[in-house]
mmCIF file of C-alpha atoms (C1' of nucleotides) in Angstrom:
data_model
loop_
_atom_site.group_PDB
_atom_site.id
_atom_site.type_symbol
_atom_site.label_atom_id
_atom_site.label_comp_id
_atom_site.label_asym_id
_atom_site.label_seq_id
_atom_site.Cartn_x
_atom_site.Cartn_y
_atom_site.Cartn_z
ATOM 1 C CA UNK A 1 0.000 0.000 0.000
ATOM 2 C CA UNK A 2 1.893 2.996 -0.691
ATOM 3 C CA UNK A 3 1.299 6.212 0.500
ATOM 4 C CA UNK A 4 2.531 9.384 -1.355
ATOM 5 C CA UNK A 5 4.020 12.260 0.534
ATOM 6 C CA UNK A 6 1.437 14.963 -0.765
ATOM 7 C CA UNK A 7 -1.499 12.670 0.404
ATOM 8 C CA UNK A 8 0.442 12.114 3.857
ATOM 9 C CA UNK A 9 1.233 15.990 4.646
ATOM 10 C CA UNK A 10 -1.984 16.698 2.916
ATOM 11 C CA UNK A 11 -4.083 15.172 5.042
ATOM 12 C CA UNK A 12 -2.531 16.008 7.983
ATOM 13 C CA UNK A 13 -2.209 19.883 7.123
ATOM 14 C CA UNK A 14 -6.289 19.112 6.354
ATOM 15 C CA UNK A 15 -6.571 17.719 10.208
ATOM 16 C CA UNK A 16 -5.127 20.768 11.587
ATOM 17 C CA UNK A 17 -7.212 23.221 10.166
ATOM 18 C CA UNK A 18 -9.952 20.947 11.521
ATOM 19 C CA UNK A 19 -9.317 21.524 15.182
ATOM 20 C CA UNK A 20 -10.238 25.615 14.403
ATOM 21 C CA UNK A 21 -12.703 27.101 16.224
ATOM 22 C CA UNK A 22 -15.128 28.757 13.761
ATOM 23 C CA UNK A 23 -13.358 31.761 12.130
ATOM 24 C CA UNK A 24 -10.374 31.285 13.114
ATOM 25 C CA UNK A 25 -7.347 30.700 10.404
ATOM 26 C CA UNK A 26 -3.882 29.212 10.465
ATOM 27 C CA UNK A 27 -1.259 30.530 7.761
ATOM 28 C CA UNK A 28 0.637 28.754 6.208
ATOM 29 C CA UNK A 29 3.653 29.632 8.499
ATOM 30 C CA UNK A 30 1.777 28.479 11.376
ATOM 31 C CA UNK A 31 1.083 24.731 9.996
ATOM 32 C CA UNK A 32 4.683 24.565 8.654
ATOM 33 C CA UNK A 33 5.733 25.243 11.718
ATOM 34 C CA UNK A 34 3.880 22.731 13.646
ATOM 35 C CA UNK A 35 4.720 20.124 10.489
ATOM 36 C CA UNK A 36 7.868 20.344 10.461
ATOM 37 C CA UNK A 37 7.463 21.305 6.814
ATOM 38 C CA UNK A 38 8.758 24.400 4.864
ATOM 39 C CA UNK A 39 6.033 27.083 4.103
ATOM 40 C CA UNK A 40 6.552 27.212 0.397
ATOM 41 C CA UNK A 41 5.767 23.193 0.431
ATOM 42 C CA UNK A 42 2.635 23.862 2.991
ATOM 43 C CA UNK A 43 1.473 26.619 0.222
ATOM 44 C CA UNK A 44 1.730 24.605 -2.284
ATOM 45 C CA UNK A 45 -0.668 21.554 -1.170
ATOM 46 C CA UNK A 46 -2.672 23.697 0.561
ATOM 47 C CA UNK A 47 -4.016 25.551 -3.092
ATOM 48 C CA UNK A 48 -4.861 21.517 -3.721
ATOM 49 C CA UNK A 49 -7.568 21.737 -1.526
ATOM 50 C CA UNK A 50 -8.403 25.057 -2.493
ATOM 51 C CA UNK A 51 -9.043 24.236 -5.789
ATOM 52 C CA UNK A 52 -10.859 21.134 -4.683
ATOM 53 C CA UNK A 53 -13.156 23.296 -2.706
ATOM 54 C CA UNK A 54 -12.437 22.131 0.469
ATOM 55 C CA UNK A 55 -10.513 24.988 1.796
ATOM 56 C CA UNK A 56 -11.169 28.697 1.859
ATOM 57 C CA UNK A 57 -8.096 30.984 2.309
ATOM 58 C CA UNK A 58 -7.886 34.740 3.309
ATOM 59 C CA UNK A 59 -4.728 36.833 2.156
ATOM 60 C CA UNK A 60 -3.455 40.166 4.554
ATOM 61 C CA UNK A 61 -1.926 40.561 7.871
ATOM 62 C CA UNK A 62 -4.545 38.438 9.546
ATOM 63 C CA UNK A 63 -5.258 35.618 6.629
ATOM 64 C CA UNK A 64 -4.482 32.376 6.433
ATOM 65 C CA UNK A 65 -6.264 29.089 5.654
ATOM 66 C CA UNK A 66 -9.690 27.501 7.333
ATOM 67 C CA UNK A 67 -11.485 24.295 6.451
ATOM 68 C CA UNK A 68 -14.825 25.620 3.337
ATOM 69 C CA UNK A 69 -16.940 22.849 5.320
ATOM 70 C CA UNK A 70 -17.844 21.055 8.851
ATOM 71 C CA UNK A 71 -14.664 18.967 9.297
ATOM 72 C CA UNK A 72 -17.788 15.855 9.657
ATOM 73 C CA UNK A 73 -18.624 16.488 5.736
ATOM 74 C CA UNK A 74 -15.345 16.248 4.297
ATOM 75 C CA UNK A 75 -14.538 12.712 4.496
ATOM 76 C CA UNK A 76 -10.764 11.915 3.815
ATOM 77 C CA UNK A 77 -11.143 10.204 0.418
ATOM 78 C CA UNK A 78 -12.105 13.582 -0.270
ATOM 79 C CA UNK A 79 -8.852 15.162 1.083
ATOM 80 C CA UNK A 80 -6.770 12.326 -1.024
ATOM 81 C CA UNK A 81 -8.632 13.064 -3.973
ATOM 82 C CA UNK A 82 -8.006 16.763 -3.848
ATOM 83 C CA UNK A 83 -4.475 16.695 -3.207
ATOM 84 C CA UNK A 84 -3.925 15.024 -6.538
ATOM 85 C CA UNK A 85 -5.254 17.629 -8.155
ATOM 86 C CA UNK A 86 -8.080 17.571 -11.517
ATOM 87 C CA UNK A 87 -6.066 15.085 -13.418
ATOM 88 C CA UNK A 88 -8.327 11.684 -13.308
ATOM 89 C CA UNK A 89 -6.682 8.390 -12.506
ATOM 90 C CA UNK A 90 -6.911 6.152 -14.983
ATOM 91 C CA UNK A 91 -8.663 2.500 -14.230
ATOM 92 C CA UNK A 92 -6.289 -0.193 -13.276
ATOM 93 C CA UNK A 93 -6.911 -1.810 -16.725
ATOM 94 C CA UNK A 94 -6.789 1.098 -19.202
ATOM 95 C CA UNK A 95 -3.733 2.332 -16.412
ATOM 96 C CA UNK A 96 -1.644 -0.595 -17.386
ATOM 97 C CA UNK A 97 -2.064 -1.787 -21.162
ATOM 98 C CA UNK A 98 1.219 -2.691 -21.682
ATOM 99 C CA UNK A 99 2.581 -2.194 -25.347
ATOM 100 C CA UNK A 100 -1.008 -2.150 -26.391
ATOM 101 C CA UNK A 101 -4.009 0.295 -26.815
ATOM 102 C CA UNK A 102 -6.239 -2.490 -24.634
ATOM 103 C CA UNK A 103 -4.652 -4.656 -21.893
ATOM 104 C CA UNK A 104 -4.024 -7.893 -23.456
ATOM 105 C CA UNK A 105 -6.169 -9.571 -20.610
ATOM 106 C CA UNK A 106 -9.739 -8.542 -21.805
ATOM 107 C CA UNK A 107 -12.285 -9.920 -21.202
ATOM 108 C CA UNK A 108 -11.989 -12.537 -18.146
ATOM 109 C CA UNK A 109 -9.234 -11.081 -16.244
ATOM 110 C CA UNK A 110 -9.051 -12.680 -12.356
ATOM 111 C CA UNK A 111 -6.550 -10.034 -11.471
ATOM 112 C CA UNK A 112 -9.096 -7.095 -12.105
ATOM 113 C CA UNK A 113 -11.729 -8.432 -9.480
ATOM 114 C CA UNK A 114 -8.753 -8.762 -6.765
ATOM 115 C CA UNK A 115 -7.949 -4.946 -7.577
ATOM 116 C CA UNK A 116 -11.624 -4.523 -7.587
ATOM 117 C CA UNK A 117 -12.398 -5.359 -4.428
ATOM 118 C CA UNK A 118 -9.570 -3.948 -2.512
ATOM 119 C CA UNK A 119 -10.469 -0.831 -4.487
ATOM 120 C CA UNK A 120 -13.691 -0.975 -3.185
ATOM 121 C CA UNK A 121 -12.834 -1.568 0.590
ATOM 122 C CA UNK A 122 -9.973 1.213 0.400
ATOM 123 C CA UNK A 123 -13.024 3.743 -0.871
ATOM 124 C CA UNK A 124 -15.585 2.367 1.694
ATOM 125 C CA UNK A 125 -13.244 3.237 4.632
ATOM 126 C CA UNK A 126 -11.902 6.532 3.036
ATOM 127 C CA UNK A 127 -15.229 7.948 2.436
ATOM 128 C CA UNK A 128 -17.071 6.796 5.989
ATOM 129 C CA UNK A 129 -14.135 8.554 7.887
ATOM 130 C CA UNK A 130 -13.789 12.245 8.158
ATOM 131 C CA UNK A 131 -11.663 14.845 9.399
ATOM 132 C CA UNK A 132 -13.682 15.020 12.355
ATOM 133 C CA UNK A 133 -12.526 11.222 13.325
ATOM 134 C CA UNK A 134 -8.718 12.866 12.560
ATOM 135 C CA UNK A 135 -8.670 15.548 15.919
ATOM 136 C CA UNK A 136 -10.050 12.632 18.160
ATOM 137 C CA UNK A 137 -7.149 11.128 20.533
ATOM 138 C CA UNK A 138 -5.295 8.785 19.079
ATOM 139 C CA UNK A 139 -6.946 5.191 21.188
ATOM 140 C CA UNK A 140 -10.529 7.041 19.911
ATOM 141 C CA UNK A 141 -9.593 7.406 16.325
ATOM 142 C CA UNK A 142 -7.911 3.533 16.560
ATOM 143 C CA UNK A 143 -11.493 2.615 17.862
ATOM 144 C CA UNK A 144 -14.044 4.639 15.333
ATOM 145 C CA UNK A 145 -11.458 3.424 11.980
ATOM 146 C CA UNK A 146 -12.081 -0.215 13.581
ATOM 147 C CA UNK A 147 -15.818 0.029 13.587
ATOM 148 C CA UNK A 148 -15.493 1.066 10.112
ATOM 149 C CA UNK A 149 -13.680 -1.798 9.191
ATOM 150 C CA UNK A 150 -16.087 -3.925 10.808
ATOM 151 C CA UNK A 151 -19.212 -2.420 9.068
ATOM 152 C CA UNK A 152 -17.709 -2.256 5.488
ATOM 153 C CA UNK A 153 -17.768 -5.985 6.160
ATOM 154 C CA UNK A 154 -21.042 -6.325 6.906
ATOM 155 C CA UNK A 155 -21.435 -4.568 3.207
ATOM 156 C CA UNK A 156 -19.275 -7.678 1.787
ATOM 157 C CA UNK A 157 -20.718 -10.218 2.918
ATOM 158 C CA UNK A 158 -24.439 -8.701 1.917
ATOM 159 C CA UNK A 159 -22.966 -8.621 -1.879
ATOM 160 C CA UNK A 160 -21.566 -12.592 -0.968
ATOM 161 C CA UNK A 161 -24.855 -13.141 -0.360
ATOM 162 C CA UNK A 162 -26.596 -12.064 -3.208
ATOM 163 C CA UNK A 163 -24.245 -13.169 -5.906
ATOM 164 C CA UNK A 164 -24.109 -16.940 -4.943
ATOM 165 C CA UNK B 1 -4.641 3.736 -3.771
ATOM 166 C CA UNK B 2 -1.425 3.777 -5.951
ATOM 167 C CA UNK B 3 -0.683 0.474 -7.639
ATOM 168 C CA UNK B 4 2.947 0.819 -8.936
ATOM 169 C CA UNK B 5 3.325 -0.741 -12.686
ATOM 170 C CA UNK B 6 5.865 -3.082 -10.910
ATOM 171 C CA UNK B 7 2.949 -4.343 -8.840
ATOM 172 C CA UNK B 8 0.793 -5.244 -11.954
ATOM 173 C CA UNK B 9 2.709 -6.126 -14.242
ATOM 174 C CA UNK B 10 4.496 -8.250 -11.746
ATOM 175 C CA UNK B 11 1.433 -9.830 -10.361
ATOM 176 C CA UNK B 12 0.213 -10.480 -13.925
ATOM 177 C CA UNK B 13 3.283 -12.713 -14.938
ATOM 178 C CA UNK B 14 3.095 -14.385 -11.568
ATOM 179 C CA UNK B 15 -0.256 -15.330 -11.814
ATOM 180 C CA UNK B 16 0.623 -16.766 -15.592
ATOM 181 C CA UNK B 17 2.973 -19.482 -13.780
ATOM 182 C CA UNK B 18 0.708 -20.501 -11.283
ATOM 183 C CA UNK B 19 -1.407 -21.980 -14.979
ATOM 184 C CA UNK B 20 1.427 -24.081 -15.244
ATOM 185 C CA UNK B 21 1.880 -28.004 -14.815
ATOM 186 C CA UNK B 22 4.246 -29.492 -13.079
ATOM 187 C CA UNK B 23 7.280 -29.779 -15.095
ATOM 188 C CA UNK B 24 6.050 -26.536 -17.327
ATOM 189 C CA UNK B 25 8.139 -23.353 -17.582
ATOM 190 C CA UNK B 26 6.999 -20.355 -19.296
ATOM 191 C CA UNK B 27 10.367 -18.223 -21.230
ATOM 192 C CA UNK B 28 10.362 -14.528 -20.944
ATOM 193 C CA UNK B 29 9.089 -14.625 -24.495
ATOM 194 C CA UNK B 30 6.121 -16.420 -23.964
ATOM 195 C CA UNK B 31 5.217 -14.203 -20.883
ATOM 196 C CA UNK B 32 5.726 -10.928 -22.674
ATOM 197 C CA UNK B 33 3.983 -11.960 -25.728
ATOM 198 C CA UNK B 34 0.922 -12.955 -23.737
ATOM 199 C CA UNK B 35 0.777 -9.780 -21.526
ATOM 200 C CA UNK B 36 1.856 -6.991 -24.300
ATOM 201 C CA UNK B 37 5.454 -5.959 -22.427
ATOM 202 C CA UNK B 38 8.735 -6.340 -23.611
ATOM 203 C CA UNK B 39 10.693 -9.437 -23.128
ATOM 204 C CA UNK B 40 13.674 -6.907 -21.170
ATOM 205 C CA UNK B 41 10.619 -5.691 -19.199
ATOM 206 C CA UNK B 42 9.329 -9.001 -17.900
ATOM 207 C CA UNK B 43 12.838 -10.095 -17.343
ATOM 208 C CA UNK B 44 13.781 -7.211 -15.068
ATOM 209 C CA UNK B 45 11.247 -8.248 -12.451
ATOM 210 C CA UNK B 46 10.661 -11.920 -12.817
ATOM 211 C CA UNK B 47 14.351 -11.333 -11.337
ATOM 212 C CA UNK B 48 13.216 -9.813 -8.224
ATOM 213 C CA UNK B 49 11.113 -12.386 -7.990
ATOM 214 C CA UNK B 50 13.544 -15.039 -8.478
ATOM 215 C CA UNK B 51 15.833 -13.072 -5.882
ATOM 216 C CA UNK B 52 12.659 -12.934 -3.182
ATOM 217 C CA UNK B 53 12.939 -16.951 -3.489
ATOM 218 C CA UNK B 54 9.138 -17.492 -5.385
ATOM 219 C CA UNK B 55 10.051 -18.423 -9.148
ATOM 220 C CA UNK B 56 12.870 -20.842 -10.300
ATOM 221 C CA UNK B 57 14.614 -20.367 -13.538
ATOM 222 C CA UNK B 58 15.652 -22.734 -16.141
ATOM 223 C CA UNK B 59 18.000 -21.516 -18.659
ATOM 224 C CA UNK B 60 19.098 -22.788 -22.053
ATOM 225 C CA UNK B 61 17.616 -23.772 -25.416
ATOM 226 C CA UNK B 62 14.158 -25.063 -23.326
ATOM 227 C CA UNK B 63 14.405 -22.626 -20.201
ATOM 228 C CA UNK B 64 12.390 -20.254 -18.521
ATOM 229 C CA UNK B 65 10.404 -19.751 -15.137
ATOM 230 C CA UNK B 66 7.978 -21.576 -13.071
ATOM 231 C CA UNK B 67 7.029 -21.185 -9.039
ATOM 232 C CA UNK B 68 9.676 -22.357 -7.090
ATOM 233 C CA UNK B 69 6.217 -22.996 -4.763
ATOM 234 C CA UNK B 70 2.447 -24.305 -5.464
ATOM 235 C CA UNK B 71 0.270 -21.197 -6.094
ATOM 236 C CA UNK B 72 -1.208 -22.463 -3.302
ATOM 237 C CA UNK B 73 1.672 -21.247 -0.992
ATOM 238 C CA UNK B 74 2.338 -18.188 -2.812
ATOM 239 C CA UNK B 75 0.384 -15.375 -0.974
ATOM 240 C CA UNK B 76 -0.528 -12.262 -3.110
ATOM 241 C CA UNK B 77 1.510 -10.261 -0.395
ATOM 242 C CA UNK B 78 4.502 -12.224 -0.743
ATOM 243 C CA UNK B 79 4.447 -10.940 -4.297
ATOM 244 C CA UNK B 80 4.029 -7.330 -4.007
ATOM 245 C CA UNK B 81 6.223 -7.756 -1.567
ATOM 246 C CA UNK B 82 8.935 -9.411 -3.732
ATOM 247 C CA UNK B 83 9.080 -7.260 -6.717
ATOM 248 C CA UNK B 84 10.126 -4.429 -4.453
ATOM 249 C CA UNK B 85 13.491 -6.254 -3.860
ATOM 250 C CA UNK B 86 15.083 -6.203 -0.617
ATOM 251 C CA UNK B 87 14.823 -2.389 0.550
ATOM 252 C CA UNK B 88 12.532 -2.290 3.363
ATOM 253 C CA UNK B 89 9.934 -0.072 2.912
ATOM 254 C CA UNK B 90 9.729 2.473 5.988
ATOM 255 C CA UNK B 91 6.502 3.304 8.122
ATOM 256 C CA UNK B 92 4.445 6.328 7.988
ATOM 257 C CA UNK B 93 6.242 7.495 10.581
ATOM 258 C CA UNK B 94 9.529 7.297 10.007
ATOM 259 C CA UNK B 95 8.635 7.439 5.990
ATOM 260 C CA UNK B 96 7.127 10.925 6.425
ATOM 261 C CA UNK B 97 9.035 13.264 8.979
ATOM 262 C CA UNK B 98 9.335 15.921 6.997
ATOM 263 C CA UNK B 99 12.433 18.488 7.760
ATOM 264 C CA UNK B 100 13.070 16.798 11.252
ATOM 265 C CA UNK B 101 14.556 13.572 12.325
ATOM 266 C CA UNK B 102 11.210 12.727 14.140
ATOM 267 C CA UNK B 103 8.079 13.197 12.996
ATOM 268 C CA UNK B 104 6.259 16.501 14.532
ATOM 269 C CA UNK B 105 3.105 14.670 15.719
ATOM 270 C CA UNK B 106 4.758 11.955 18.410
ATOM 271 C CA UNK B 107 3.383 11.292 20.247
ATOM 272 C CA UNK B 108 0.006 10.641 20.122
ATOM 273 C CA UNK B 109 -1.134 11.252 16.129
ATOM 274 C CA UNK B 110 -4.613 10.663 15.395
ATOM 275 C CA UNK B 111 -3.604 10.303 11.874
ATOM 276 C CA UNK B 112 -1.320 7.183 12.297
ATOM 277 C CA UNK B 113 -4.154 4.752 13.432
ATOM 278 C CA UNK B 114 -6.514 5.599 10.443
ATOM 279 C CA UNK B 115 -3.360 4.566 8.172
ATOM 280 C CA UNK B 116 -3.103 1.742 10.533
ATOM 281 C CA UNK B 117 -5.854 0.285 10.727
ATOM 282 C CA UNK B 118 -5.966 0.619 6.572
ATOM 283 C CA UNK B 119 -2.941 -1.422 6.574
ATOM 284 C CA UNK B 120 -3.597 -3.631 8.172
ATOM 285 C CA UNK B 121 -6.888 -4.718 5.971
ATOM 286 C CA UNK B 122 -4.290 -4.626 3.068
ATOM 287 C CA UNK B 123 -2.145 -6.771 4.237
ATOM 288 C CA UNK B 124 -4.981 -9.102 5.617
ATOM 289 C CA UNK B 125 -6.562 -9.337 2.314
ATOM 290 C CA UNK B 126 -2.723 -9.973 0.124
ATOM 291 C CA UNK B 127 -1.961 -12.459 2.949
ATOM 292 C CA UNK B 128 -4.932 -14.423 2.679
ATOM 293 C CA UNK B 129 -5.458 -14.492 -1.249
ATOM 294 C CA UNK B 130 -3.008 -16.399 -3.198
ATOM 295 C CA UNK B 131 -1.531 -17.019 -6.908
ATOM 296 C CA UNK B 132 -3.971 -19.829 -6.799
ATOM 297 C CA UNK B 133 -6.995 -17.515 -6.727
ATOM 298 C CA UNK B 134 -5.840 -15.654 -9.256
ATOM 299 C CA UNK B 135 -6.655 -18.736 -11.646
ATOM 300 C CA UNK B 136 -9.601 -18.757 -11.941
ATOM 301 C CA UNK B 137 -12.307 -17.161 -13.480
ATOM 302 C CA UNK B 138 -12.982 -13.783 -13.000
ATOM 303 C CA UNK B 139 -16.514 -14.575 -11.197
ATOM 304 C CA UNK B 140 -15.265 -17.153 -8.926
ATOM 305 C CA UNK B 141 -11.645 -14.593 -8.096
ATOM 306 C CA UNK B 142 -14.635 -11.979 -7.265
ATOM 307 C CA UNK B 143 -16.030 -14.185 -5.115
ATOM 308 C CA UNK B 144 -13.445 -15.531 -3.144
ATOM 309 C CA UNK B 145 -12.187 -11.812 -2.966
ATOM 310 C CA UNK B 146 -15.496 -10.339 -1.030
ATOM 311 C CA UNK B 147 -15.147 -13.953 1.070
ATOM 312 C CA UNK B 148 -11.753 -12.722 2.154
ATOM 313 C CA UNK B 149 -13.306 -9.071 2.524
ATOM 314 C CA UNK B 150 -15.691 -10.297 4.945
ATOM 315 C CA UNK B 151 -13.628 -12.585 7.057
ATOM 316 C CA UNK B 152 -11.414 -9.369 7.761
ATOM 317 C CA UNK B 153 -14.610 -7.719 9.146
ATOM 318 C CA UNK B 154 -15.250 -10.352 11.160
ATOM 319 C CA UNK B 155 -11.662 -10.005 13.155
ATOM 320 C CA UNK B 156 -12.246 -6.201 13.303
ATOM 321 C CA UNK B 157 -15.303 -6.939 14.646
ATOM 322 C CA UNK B 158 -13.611 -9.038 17.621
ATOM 323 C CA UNK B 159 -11.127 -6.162 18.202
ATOM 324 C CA UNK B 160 -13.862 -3.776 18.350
ATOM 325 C CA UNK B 161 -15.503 -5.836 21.038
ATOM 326 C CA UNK B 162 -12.403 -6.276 22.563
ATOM 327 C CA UNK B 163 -11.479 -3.265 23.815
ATOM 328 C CA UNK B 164 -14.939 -1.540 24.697
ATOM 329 C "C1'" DC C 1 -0.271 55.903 0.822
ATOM 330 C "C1'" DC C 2 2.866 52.377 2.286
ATOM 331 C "C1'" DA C 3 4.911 48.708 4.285
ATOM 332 C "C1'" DA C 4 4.255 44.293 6.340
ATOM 333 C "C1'" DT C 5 2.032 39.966 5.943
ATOM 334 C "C1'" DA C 6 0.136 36.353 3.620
ATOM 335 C "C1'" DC C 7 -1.501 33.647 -0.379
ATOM 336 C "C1'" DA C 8 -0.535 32.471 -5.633
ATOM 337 C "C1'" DA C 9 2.055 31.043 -9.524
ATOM 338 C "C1'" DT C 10 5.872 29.480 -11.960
ATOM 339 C "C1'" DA C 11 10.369 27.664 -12.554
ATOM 340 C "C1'" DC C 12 13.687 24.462 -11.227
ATOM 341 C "C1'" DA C 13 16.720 20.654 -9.357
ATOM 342 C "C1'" DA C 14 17.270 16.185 -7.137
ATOM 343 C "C1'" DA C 15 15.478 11.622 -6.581
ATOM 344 C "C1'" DC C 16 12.689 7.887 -7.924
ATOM 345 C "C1'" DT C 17 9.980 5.145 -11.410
ATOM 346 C "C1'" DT C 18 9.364 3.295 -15.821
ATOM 347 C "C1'" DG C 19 10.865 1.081 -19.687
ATOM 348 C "C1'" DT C 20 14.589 0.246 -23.282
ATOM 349 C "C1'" DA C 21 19.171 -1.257 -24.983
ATOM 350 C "C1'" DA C 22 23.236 -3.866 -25.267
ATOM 351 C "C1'" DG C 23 26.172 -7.162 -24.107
ATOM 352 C "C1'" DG C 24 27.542 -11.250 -20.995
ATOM 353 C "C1'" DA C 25 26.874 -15.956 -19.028
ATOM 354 C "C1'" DT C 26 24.768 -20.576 -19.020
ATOM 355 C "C1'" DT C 27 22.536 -24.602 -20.845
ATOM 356 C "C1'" DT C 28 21.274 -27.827 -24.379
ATOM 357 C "C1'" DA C 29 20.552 -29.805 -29.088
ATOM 358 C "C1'" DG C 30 22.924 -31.475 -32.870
ATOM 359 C "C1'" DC D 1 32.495 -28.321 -30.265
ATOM 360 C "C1'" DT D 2 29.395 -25.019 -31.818
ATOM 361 C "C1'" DA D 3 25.460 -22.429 -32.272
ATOM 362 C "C1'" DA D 4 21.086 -21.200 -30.692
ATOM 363 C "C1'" DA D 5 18.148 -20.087 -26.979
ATOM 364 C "C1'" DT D 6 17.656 -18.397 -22.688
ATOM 365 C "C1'" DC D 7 18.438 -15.961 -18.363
ATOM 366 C "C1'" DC D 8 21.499 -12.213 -16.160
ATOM 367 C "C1'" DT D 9 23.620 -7.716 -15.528
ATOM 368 C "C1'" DT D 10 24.471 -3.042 -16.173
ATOM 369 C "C1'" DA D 11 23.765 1.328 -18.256
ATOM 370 C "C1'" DC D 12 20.793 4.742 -19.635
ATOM 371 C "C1'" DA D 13 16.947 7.903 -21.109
ATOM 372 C "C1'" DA D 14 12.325 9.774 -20.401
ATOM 373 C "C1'" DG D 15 8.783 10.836 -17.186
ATOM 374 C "C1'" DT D 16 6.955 11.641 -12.536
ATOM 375 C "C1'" DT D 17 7.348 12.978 -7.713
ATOM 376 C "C1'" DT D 18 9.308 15.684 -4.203
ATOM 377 C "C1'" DG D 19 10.686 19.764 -2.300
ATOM 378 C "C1'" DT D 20 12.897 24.500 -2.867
ATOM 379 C "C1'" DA D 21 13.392 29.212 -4.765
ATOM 380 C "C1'" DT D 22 11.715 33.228 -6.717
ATOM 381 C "C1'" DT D 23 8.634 36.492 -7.969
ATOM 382 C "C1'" DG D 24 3.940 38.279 -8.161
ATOM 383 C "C1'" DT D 25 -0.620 39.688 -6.081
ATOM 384 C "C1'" DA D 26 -3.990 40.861 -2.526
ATOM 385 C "C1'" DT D 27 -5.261 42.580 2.108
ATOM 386 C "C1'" DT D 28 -4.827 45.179 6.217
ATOM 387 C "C1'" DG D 29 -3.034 48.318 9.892
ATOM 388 C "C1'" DG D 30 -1.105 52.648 10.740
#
DNA sequence: CCAATACAATACAAACTTGTAAGGATTTAG
DNA sequence: CTAAATCCTTACAAGTTTGTATTGTATTGG
């Protein structure tokens, strides 16, 4: 599972600005400081989620950046999503077609449900969690991710169900 | 989720040996024909594969590769994990510390249990699926995928429990 | 107005990933 | 023995990611 550095900082930049009060900002200064991050890196994720709509910023003496929403209705699949920006990400098939226009696996490919699947799980738990779950202590947010897990289950085993 | 083109391409060829009979080897040839890369390609990481002790290699006039394992044996996991080679791959933590030595946020980060807990259903689900369910068809891979899904609920479920 | 503060945009360099190229080493058929 | 087939190794080029540097633009306090 890898984890790229702009979704990492991203995210945690994004969990920062969730433990404001309401309007109050932190510049970008402020969460490079407490990130251990330079400011011109900070800036430059930060217009991500600008762009994505999921952060409003305010320039002058007194600006800085604030979350556009309720930390509750931005759910972190959100946050990863915005970091990367508007370019889409290709499906794992058309992603990886080799030398060819098509991937040389069409139709019946057994890797594509395995991708699938895990796909499907990584969404489930990205979208059910939000920033709000992110300024909990760390034993509560270990707890509420684990109850996720446990009901995106529950969603598995209902599709088990139905397809045999 | 980033799947690296060492991952699928890898995992492709892999799954192409675990077709094979006893006895059977499949040459670089063959395997790069069938998936659309470039022999050089498909030898670079059948290597590291070789080198992470899951294929054998033949060489000469009727070489080429086979599991040095039954697919059975082969977990999906051990594969990713194999094509990286031998560099370990660091944790969040210590991956992401930004200008410091030490990551800003220890202790006590909110943000390192949700990656946790993701984790660890990723390497649940590559440790329980193996090359051999990657032979099948695509329906009966999907199945056996949201099987695996669900039994990983299950255990959150029991942790959940656990500790309330 | 003006200067300080802060975001915004672009350029750039180092490191890593992706895929190709070329030649070397090993086995086997004849 | 020799030649063909095959794996093995190293080098390298193009693209992407990562992080810095520089300059521009907007807001506010005095």
């Amino acid at each position: 599972m890898n984890v790229s550095a702009l979704e990492e900082y991203g995210l945690r930049c994004a969990a920062r600005l969730a433990q404001l009060k309401d309007g109050e900002t932190l510049s970008a200064s402020e969460i490079a400081e407490s990130e251990g991050l330079s400011v011109e890196y900070v800036s430059k994720f930060m217009l991500h989620l600008k762009r994505a709509g999921l952060v409003k910023t305010l320039r002058g003496i007194h600006g800085g950046f604030s979350l556009a929403k309720p930390p509750s209705e931005i759910s972190i699949k959100a946050v990863l999503d915005g970091l990367k920006g508007p370019r889409e990400s290709a499906s794992f098939c058309d992603g990886f077609s080799g030398r060819q226009s098509v991937c040389a696996r069409r139709p019946g490919c057994s890797i594509r449900p395995f991708w699938g699947v895990l796909e499907k799980m990584f969404d489930g738990f990205t979208s059910r969690l939000s920033l709000e779950d992110l300024i909990s202590s760390e034993s509560e947010t270990y707890l509420r991710a684990q109850q996720v897990a446990h009901e995106l289950c529950l969603e598995a085993q209902a599709e088990v169900e139905f397809k045999t």
